[in-house]
Amino acid sequence: MSSKIKIFVTGGAGYIGSHVVKALGERGYSVLTYDNLSYGHRDSVLYGELVVADLADKEALRMTFEKFKPDAVIHFAASIVVPESVREPLKYYKNNFCNTVNLIEACIEHGVKNFIFSSSAAVYGIPKNCPVSEDEPLNPINPYGRTKAMVESLLADVSQAKDFRYISLRYFNVAGADSTGRLGQRRADATHLITLAVKTALGKRPYLEIYGTDYPTKDGTCIRDYIHVDDLADAHILAMEYLMNRGKSEIFNCGYGHGYSVREVVEATKRVSGADFKVIETARREGDPPELVADSKKIKTSLRWIPKYDNLEYIVKTALEWERKLPLF
């Protein structure tokens, strides 16, 4: 596809969004990032135009659509911290659901028919089956997961009523950093295990906590499916191109189809970093499933997605190299 194709990316200054903007730019697409910079960074937008505005601002949204005239929208902008969603549910329903309504309204008003949604494995809650297929019943257990599930329902309803097609990508545990070292996780309040582990390895944290060591897993700690952010970015490009070629609306899991335990991640981080950092074992956190691994056959078959970075040590290495570039505090 040529550079004439215009892609409107919300939240493109954030962690995952910036990697997708980079991938789009490298492939010659015309990109516009729409971001309020509440968590994103201006210098993370490596290609295209940046419009600093909020999705709650319908007039700014309308004017940007009219000027840019996008062919497709990729929607990342959302609040994503699960414990915060429990404390501040209104923030999450406003930002994740109401603002997505504004965005979809703008798409319908301006004839944009192709929409990629950044969803989450949180829509499954604590699934009964593992690996988890896209057919698993949705049972989110926190406001964050519920807002993602609500948007998926909204997209399904709009696609039935209008000439509008979407792909919802349900991410599992996204980690790592851009292989060229220009982008990575920059949130000070990041809660992901690999980010916390590399911070601890570099002395930015005094210790790493393991929440629960008595799960029914091979070593008693939770197992998760970790996907490198560059592979996830490729999945977005494939999803967008699929829709642009008149593909039908779909939902895909984004994961590698196998998992690593918390202890395995800790040991990998120690090996890669060469640091024997302090680890404290503590009680389980409420709502943590013992194992959460994607059944990713559907995306590999339908989109011919072939992951390039399915290697835990590589994921940790890129995260560590990126974290070394960031300030101590």
mmCIF file of C-alpha atoms in Angstrom:
data_model
loop_
_atom_site.group_PDB
_atom_site.id
_atom_site.type_symbol
_atom_site.label_atom_id
_atom_site.label_comp_id
_atom_site.label_asym_id
_atom_site.label_seq_id
_atom_site.Cartn_x
_atom_site.Cartn_y
_atom_site.Cartn_z
ATOM 1 C CA MET A 1 0.000 0.000 0.000
ATOM 2 C CA SER A 2 1.240 3.462 -0.864
ATOM 3 C CA SER A 3 1.982 6.564 1.152
ATOM 4 C CA LYS A 4 -1.337 7.974 -0.088
ATOM 5 C CA ILE A 5 -3.029 5.845 2.551
ATOM 6 C CA LYS A 6 -3.684 8.018 5.623
ATOM 7 C CA ILE A 7 -3.776 6.494 9.106
ATOM 8 C CA PHE A 8 -5.145 8.368 12.143
ATOM 9 C CA VAL A 9 -3.574 7.008 15.360
ATOM 10 C CA THR A 10 -4.951 7.932 18.772
ATOM 11 C CA GLY A 11 -2.501 7.576 21.646
ATOM 12 C CA GLY A 12 0.359 7.327 19.172
ATOM 13 C CA ALA A 13 2.774 9.063 21.565
ATOM 14 C CA GLY A 14 2.435 6.267 24.128
ATOM 15 C CA TYR A 15 4.301 2.984 24.519
ATOM 16 C CA ILE A 16 2.548 0.695 22.036
ATOM 17 C CA GLY A 17 1.152 3.488 19.869
ATOM 18 C CA SER A 18 4.583 4.996 19.196
ATOM 19 C CA HIS A 19 5.928 1.629 18.025
ATOM 20 C CA VAL A 20 2.993 1.310 15.618
ATOM 21 C CA VAL A 21 3.486 4.871 14.318
ATOM 22 C CA LYS A 22 7.136 4.005 13.674
ATOM 23 C CA ALA A 23 6.158 0.811 11.837
ATOM 24 C CA LEU A 24 3.612 2.715 9.729
ATOM 25 C CA GLY A 25 6.116 5.448 8.883
ATOM 26 C CA GLU A 26 8.774 2.942 7.895
ATOM 27 C CA ARG A 27 6.290 1.327 5.499
ATOM 28 C CA GLY A 28 5.511 4.637 3.802
ATOM 29 C CA TYR A 29 2.082 5.391 5.235
ATOM 30 C CA SER A 30 0.961 8.943 5.958
ATOM 31 C CA VAL A 31 0.385 9.091 9.727
ATOM 32 C CA LEU A 32 -1.304 11.540 12.076
ATOM 33 C CA THR A 33 -0.998 11.016 15.826
ATOM 34 C CA TYR A 34 -3.778 12.418 18.015
ATOM 35 C CA ASP A 35 -2.675 12.413 21.668
ATOM 36 C CA ASN A 36 -3.299 14.579 24.737
ATOM 37 C CA LEU A 37 0.224 13.756 26.020
ATOM 38 C CA SER A 38 -1.102 12.868 29.479
ATOM 39 C CA TYR A 39 1.196 9.837 29.364
ATOM 40 C CA GLY A 40 2.682 10.017 25.876
ATOM 41 C CA HIS A 41 5.776 11.945 24.825
ATOM 42 C CA ARG A 42 6.121 14.330 21.919
ATOM 43 C CA ASP A 43 9.563 12.968 20.986
ATOM 44 C CA SER A 44 8.205 9.405 20.789
ATOM 45 C CA VAL A 45 6.300 10.300 17.603
ATOM 46 C CA LEU A 46 8.955 9.485 15.008
ATOM 47 C CA TYR A 47 6.837 9.894 11.861
ATOM 48 C CA GLY A 48 4.047 12.122 10.619
ATOM 49 C CA GLU A 49 2.104 14.899 12.281
ATOM 50 C CA LEU A 50 1.215 15.195 15.972
ATOM 51 C CA VAL A 51 -2.018 16.893 17.053
ATOM 52 C CA VAL A 52 -2.103 17.516 20.806
ATOM 53 C CA ALA A 53 -5.772 17.243 21.754
ATOM 54 C CA ASP A 54 -8.201 15.130 23.745
ATOM 55 C CA LEU A 55 -10.823 12.716 22.425
ATOM 56 C CA ALA A 56 -13.321 14.425 24.725
ATOM 57 C CA ASP A 57 -12.906 17.555 22.552
ATOM 58 C CA LYS A 58 -15.380 16.793 19.777
ATOM 59 C CA GLU A 59 -14.624 19.999 17.894
ATOM 60 C CA ALA A 60 -10.871 19.328 17.799
ATOM 61 C CA LEU A 61 -11.622 15.777 16.678
ATOM 62 C CA ARG A 62 -13.956 16.968 13.923
ATOM 63 C CA MET A 63 -11.498 19.572 12.648
ATOM 64 C CA THR A 64 -8.638 17.073 12.607
ATOM 65 C CA PHE A 65 -10.702 14.524 10.661
ATOM 66 C CA GLU A 66 -11.797 17.169 8.153
ATOM 67 C CA LYS A 67 -8.241 18.329 7.560
ATOM 68 C CA PHE A 68 -6.440 14.965 7.511
ATOM 69 C CA LYS A 69 -9.158 12.846 5.847
ATOM 70 C CA PRO A 70 -7.976 9.461 7.188
ATOM 71 C CA ASP A 71 -8.559 6.141 5.477
ATOM 72 C CA ALA A 72 -8.290 4.165 8.722
ATOM 73 C CA VAL A 73 -8.152 4.732 12.477
ATOM 74 C CA ILE A 74 -5.988 2.831 14.966
ATOM 75 C CA HIS A 75 -7.222 3.514 18.496
ATOM 76 C CA PHE A 76 -4.817 3.169 21.434
ATOM 77 C CA ALA A 77 -5.727 6.119 23.663
ATOM 78 C CA ALA A 78 -6.975 4.679 26.961
ATOM 79 C CA SER A 79 -6.381 4.534 30.683
ATOM 80 C CA ILE A 80 -4.732 1.181 31.402
ATOM 81 C CA VAL A 81 -3.802 0.691 35.076
ATOM 82 C CA VAL A 82 -6.065 -1.983 36.566
ATOM 83 C CA PRO A 83 -5.795 -0.986 40.281
ATOM 84 C CA GLU A 84 -6.485 2.637 39.359
ATOM 85 C CA SER A 85 -9.585 1.542 37.421
ATOM 86 C CA VAL A 86 -10.923 -0.013 40.627
ATOM 87 C CA ARG A 87 -10.267 3.205 42.589
ATOM 88 C CA GLU A 88 -11.446 5.605 39.869
ATOM 89 C CA PRO A 89 -14.022 3.814 37.692
ATOM 90 C CA LEU A 90 -15.558 7.040 36.365
ATOM 91 C CA LYS A 91 -12.227 8.062 34.841
ATOM 92 C CA TYR A 92 -12.044 4.744 33.013
ATOM 93 C CA TYR A 93 -15.621 4.760 31.719
ATOM 94 C CA LYS A 94 -15.251 8.355 30.524
ATOM 95 C CA ASN A 95 -11.879 7.920 28.849
ATOM 96 C CA ASN A 96 -12.062 4.364 27.585
ATOM 97 C CA PHE A 97 -15.724 4.167 26.627
ATOM 98 C CA CYS A 98 -17.251 7.646 26.235
ATOM 99 C CA ASN A 99 -14.238 9.003 24.348
ATOM 100 C CA THR A 100 -14.302 5.978 22.053
ATOM 101 C CA VAL A 101 -17.941 6.795 21.285
ATOM 102 C CA ASN A 102 -16.766 10.284 20.232
ATOM 103 C CA LEU A 103 -14.095 8.755 18.004
ATOM 104 C CA ILE A 104 -16.466 6.294 16.322
ATOM 105 C CA GLU A 105 -18.996 9.091 15.761
ATOM 106 C CA ALA A 106 -16.260 11.077 14.007
ATOM 107 C CA CYS A 107 -15.443 8.037 11.862
ATOM 108 C CA ILE A 108 -19.090 7.621 10.801
ATOM 109 C CA GLU A 109 -19.506 11.355 10.160
ATOM 110 C CA HIS A 110 -16.418 11.478 7.935
ATOM 111 C CA GLY A 111 -16.862 8.159 6.143
ATOM 112 C CA VAL A 112 -13.951 6.316 7.770
ATOM 113 C CA LYS A 113 -14.808 2.631 7.451
ATOM 114 C CA ASN A 114 -11.722 0.903 8.879
ATOM 115 C CA PHE A 115 -11.054 0.794 12.630
ATOM 116 C CA ILE A 116 -8.412 -1.092 14.642
ATOM 117 C CA PHE A 117 -9.084 -1.295 18.370
ATOM 118 C CA SER A 118 -6.509 -1.858 21.097
ATOM 119 C CA SER A 119 -8.276 -4.359 23.342
ATOM 120 C CA SER A 120 -6.955 -6.608 26.088
ATOM 121 C CA ALA A 121 -6.934 -10.120 27.490
ATOM 122 C CA ALA A 122 -8.529 -8.434 30.527
ATOM 123 C CA VAL A 123 -11.885 -8.946 28.778
ATOM 124 C CA TYR A 124 -11.621 -12.664 29.669
ATOM 125 C CA GLY A 125 -11.187 -12.091 33.396
ATOM 126 C CA ILE A 126 -10.132 -15.425 34.880
ATOM 127 C CA PRO A 127 -10.743 -17.802 31.948
ATOM 128 C CA LYS A 128 -11.747 -21.410 32.472
ATOM 129 C CA ASN A 129 -9.641 -22.642 29.567
ATOM 130 C CA CYS A 130 -5.985 -22.068 28.763
ATOM 131 C CA PRO A 131 -4.702 -21.338 26.160
ATOM 132 C CA VAL A 132 -7.532 -18.846 25.754
ATOM 133 C CA SER A 133 -9.289 -18.721 22.391
ATOM 134 C CA GLU A 134 -11.318 -15.821 21.057
ATOM 135 C CA ASP A 135 -14.454 -17.878 21.733
ATOM 136 C CA GLU A 136 -13.859 -17.895 25.492
ATOM 137 C CA PRO A 137 -16.771 -16.131 27.292
ATOM 138 C CA LEU A 138 -16.026 -12.560 28.310
ATOM 139 C CA ASN A 139 -16.037 -12.099 32.068
ATOM 140 C CA PRO A 140 -13.947 -9.027 32.978
ATOM 141 C CA ILE A 141 -13.336 -8.600 36.710
ATOM 142 C CA ASN A 142 -12.373 -4.909 36.876
ATOM 143 C CA PRO A 143 -13.499 -1.602 35.338
ATOM 144 C CA TYR A 144 -10.551 -1.555 32.933
ATOM 145 C CA GLY A 145 -11.504 -4.916 31.444
ATOM 146 C CA ARG A 146 -15.196 -4.005 31.414
ATOM 147 C CA THR A 147 -14.563 -0.811 29.429
ATOM 148 C CA LYS A 148 -12.638 -2.806 26.820
ATOM 149 C CA ALA A 149 -15.446 -5.366 26.571
ATOM 150 C CA MET A 150 -18.014 -2.558 26.272
ATOM 151 C CA VAL A 151 -16.124 -1.009 23.368
ATOM 152 C CA GLU A 152 -16.018 -4.395 21.631
ATOM 153 C CA SER A 153 -19.823 -4.629 21.976
ATOM 154 C CA LEU A 154 -20.164 -1.082 20.639
ATOM 155 C CA LEU A 155 -17.994 -1.889 17.627
ATOM 156 C CA ALA A 156 -20.024 -5.007 16.852
ATOM 157 C CA ASP A 157 -23.280 -3.044 16.989
ATOM 158 C CA VAL A 158 -21.999 -0.155 14.860
ATOM 159 C CA SER A 159 -20.607 -2.546 12.246
ATOM 160 C CA GLN A 160 -24.059 -4.143 11.954
ATOM 161 C CA ALA A 161 -25.767 -0.780 11.492
ATOM 162 C CA LYS A 162 -23.228 1.091 9.327
ATOM 163 C CA ASP A 163 -20.686 0.577 6.565
ATOM 164 C CA PHE A 164 -17.959 0.199 9.168
ATOM 165 C CA ARG A 165 -15.511 -2.639 9.765
ATOM 166 C CA TYR A 166 -13.227 -3.216 12.706
ATOM 167 C CA ILE A 167 -10.585 -5.497 14.139
ATOM 168 C CA SER A 168 -10.204 -5.824 17.885
ATOM 169 C CA LEU A 169 -6.754 -6.984 18.976
ATOM 170 C CA ARG A 170 -6.781 -8.540 22.440
ATOM 171 C CA TYR A 171 -3.258 -8.072 23.788
ATOM 172 C CA PHE A 172 -1.722 -10.382 26.312
ATOM 173 C CA ASN A 173 1.443 -9.154 28.157
ATOM 174 C CA VAL A 174 3.227 -6.627 25.957
ATOM 175 C CA ALA A 175 6.895 -6.086 26.786
ATOM 176 C CA GLY A 176 10.285 -5.162 25.373
ATOM 177 C CA ALA A 177 11.368 -2.128 23.389
ATOM 178 C CA ASP A 178 12.098 -1.026 19.843
ATOM 179 C CA SER A 179 15.009 -3.066 18.474
ATOM 180 C CA THR A 180 16.765 0.105 17.243
ATOM 181 C CA GLY A 181 16.674 1.623 20.732
ATOM 182 C CA ARG A 182 14.615 4.696 19.875
ATOM 183 C CA LEU A 183 11.404 3.784 21.719
ATOM 184 C CA GLY A 184 10.317 1.976 24.859
ATOM 185 C CA GLN A 185 8.187 2.012 28.000
ATOM 186 C CA ARG A 186 8.413 5.464 29.641
ATOM 187 C CA ARG A 187 5.584 5.497 32.171
ATOM 188 C CA ALA A 188 6.818 6.195 35.679
ATOM 189 C CA ASP A 189 3.917 4.173 37.094
ATOM 190 C CA ALA A 190 4.413 1.131 34.840
ATOM 191 C CA THR A 191 3.272 -2.058 36.562
ATOM 192 C CA HIS A 192 4.352 -4.728 34.077
ATOM 193 C CA LEU A 193 6.635 -7.439 35.446
ATOM 194 C CA ILE A 194 9.442 -7.163 32.882
ATOM 195 C CA THR A 195 9.620 -3.381 33.243
ATOM 196 C CA LEU A 196 9.765 -3.675 37.039
ATOM 197 C CA ALA A 197 12.344 -6.469 36.831
ATOM 198 C CA VAL A 198 14.752 -4.500 34.619
ATOM 199 C CA LYS A 199 14.323 -1.410 36.798
ATOM 200 C CA THR A 200 15.273 -3.506 39.826
ATOM 201 C CA ALA A 201 18.242 -5.017 37.988
ATOM 202 C CA LEU A 202 19.515 -1.508 37.263
ATOM 203 C CA GLY A 203 19.134 -0.384 40.876
ATOM 204 C CA LYS A 204 16.181 1.898 40.211
ATOM 205 C CA ARG A 205 14.062 -0.132 42.628
ATOM 206 C CA PRO A 206 15.251 -1.715 45.902
ATOM 207 C CA TYR A 207 13.580 -5.066 45.261
ATOM 208 C CA LEU A 208 11.077 -6.916 43.088
ATOM 209 C CA GLU A 209 7.936 -8.443 44.585
ATOM 210 C CA ILE A 210 6.513 -11.809 43.540
ATOM 211 C CA TYR A 211 2.787 -11.916 44.296
ATOM 212 C CA GLY A 212 1.931 -15.500 45.188
ATOM 213 C CA THR A 213 4.090 -18.625 45.095
ATOM 214 C CA ASP A 214 1.403 -21.250 45.720
ATOM 215 C CA TYR A 215 -0.395 -21.291 42.358
ATOM 216 C CA PRO A 216 -1.051 -24.650 40.644
ATOM 217 C CA THR A 217 1.771 -24.057 38.145
ATOM 218 C CA LYS A 218 5.155 -25.675 37.574
ATOM 219 C CA ASP A 219 6.944 -23.434 40.105
ATOM 220 C CA GLY A 220 4.030 -21.949 42.051
ATOM 221 C CA THR A 221 4.094 -18.538 40.344
ATOM 222 C CA CYS A 222 1.744 -17.121 37.710
ATOM 223 C CA ILE A 223 2.359 -17.875 34.036
ATOM 224 C CA ARG A 224 1.856 -15.210 31.376
ATOM 225 C CA ASP A 225 2.197 -14.916 27.611
ATOM 226 C CA TYR A 226 4.734 -12.144 26.864
ATOM 227 C CA ILE A 227 4.667 -10.583 23.382
ATOM 228 C CA HIS A 228 7.374 -8.249 22.092
ATOM 229 C CA VAL A 229 6.025 -4.793 21.223
ATOM 230 C CA ASP A 230 7.565 -4.893 17.716
ATOM 231 C CA ASP A 231 5.676 -8.109 16.912
ATOM 232 C CA LEU A 232 2.502 -6.479 18.215
ATOM 233 C CA ALA A 233 3.143 -3.467 15.969
ATOM 234 C CA ASP A 234 3.401 -5.806 12.976
ATOM 235 C CA ALA A 235 0.057 -7.356 13.951
ATOM 236 C CA HIS A 236 -1.540 -3.898 13.766
ATOM 237 C CA ILE A 237 -0.165 -3.264 10.285
ATOM 238 C CA LEU A 238 -1.437 -6.632 9.061
ATOM 239 C CA ALA A 239 -4.843 -6.001 10.650
ATOM 240 C CA MET A 240 -5.113 -2.585 9.019
ATOM 241 C CA GLU A 241 -4.087 -3.892 5.599
ATOM 242 C CA TYR A 242 -6.575 -6.736 5.941
ATOM 243 C CA LEU A 243 -9.404 -4.264 6.530
ATOM 244 C CA MET A 244 -8.229 -1.964 3.743
ATOM 245 C CA ASN A 245 -8.477 -4.996 1.424
ATOM 246 C CA ARG A 246 -12.145 -5.382 2.398
ATOM 247 C CA GLY A 247 -11.627 -7.966 5.117
ATOM 248 C CA LYS A 248 -14.560 -8.548 7.440
ATOM 249 C CA SER A 249 -14.740 -7.461 11.081
ATOM 250 C CA GLU A 250 -12.734 -9.773 13.349
ATOM 251 C CA ILE A 251 -11.353 -10.277 16.847
ATOM 252 C CA PHE A 252 -7.836 -11.643 17.335
ATOM 253 C CA ASN A 253 -5.755 -12.609 20.334
ATOM 254 C CA CYS A 254 -2.213 -11.215 20.266
ATOM 255 C CA GLY A 255 0.210 -13.490 22.063
ATOM 256 C CA TYR A 256 2.744 -16.189 21.295
ATOM 257 C CA GLY A 257 0.704 -19.132 22.521
ATOM 258 C CA HIS A 258 3.002 -20.122 25.362
ATOM 259 C CA GLY A 259 3.922 -18.568 28.680
ATOM 260 C CA TYR A 260 6.650 -18.013 31.257
ATOM 261 C CA SER A 261 6.291 -18.020 35.015
ATOM 262 C CA VAL A 262 7.196 -15.052 37.187
ATOM 263 C CA ARG A 263 10.229 -16.952 38.456
ATOM 264 C CA GLU A 264 11.354 -17.658 34.881
ATOM 265 C CA VAL A 265 11.114 -13.951 34.037
ATOM 266 C CA VAL A 266 13.118 -13.075 37.152
ATOM 267 C CA GLU A 267 15.825 -15.609 36.290
ATOM 268 C CA ALA A 268 15.975 -14.436 32.670
ATOM 269 C CA THR A 269 16.372 -10.832 33.834
ATOM 270 C CA LYS A 270 19.182 -11.837 36.189
ATOM 271 C CA ARG A 271 20.963 -13.709 33.391
ATOM 272 C CA VAL A 272 20.629 -10.914 30.833
ATOM 273 C CA SER A 273 21.520 -8.106 33.240
ATOM 274 C CA GLY A 274 24.177 -9.936 35.229
ATOM 275 C CA ALA A 275 22.599 -8.510 38.405
ATOM 276 C CA ASP A 276 21.479 -10.703 41.302
ATOM 277 C CA PHE A 277 18.813 -8.320 42.598
ATOM 278 C CA LYS A 278 16.640 -8.747 45.661
ATOM 279 C CA VAL A 279 13.302 -10.530 45.278
ATOM 280 C CA ILE A 280 10.605 -10.570 47.963
ATOM 281 C CA GLU A 281 7.866 -13.209 47.926
ATOM 282 C CA THR A 282 4.510 -11.976 49.147
ATOM 283 C CA ALA A 283 0.832 -12.898 49.086
ATOM 284 C CA ARG A 284 -1.316 -13.360 46.009
ATOM 285 C CA ARG A 285 -3.064 -10.378 44.476
ATOM 286 C CA GLU A 286 -6.816 -10.637 44.118
ATOM 287 C CA GLY A 287 -7.915 -11.500 40.588
ATOM 288 C CA ASP A 288 -4.647 -12.905 39.249
ATOM 289 C CA PRO A 289 -5.369 -16.056 37.214
ATOM 290 C CA PRO A 290 -2.746 -18.802 37.638
ATOM 291 C CA GLU A 291 -2.130 -18.955 33.892
ATOM 292 C CA LEU A 292 -3.042 -16.623 31.023
ATOM 293 C CA VAL A 293 -1.801 -17.700 27.614
ATOM 294 C CA ALA A 294 -3.221 -16.849 24.203
ATOM 295 C CA ASP A 295 -4.476 -19.304 21.653
ATOM 296 C CA SER A 296 -3.066 -17.321 18.718
ATOM 297 C CA LYS A 297 -3.843 -19.727 15.859
ATOM 298 C CA LYS A 298 -6.550 -17.456 14.447
ATOM 299 C CA ILE A 299 -4.348 -14.373 13.865
ATOM 300 C CA LYS A 300 -1.530 -16.515 12.464
ATOM 301 C CA THR A 301 -3.917 -18.177 10.014
ATOM 302 C CA SER A 302 -6.119 -15.224 9.044
ATOM 303 C CA LEU A 303 -3.500 -12.461 8.905
ATOM 304 C CA ARG A 304 -0.435 -14.669 8.274
ATOM 305 C CA TRP A 305 1.194 -13.074 11.277
ATOM 306 C CA ILE A 306 4.634 -14.558 11.868
ATOM 307 C CA PRO A 307 6.258 -13.296 15.099
ATOM 308 C CA LYS A 308 9.964 -12.461 14.839
ATOM 309 C CA TYR A 309 10.890 -11.909 18.489
ATOM 310 C CA ASP A 310 9.420 -14.872 20.358
ATOM 311 C CA ASN A 311 12.322 -15.151 22.787
ATOM 312 C CA LEU A 312 12.124 -14.190 26.462
ATOM 313 C CA GLU A 313 15.778 -13.199 26.763
ATOM 314 C CA TYR A 314 15.516 -10.961 23.693
ATOM 315 C CA ILE A 315 12.398 -9.289 25.127
ATOM 316 C CA VAL A 316 14.198 -8.690 28.430
ATOM 317 C CA LYS A 317 17.375 -7.519 26.650
ATOM 318 C CA THR A 318 15.545 -4.822 24.649
ATOM 319 C CA ALA A 319 13.648 -3.685 27.770
ATOM 320 C CA LEU A 320 16.897 -3.529 29.743
ATOM 321 C CA GLU A 321 18.777 -1.602 27.039
ATOM 322 C CA TRP A 322 15.936 0.903 26.844
ATOM 323 C CA GLU A 323 15.687 1.308 30.618
ATOM 324 C CA ARG A 324 19.408 2.074 30.793
ATOM 325 C CA LYS A 325 18.761 5.200 28.721
ATOM 326 C CA LEU A 326 16.135 6.590 31.089
ATOM 327 C CA PRO A 327 16.810 8.783 34.139
ATOM 328 C CA LEU A 328 17.233 7.083 37.506
ATOM 329 C CA PHE A 329 13.988 8.516 38.890
#
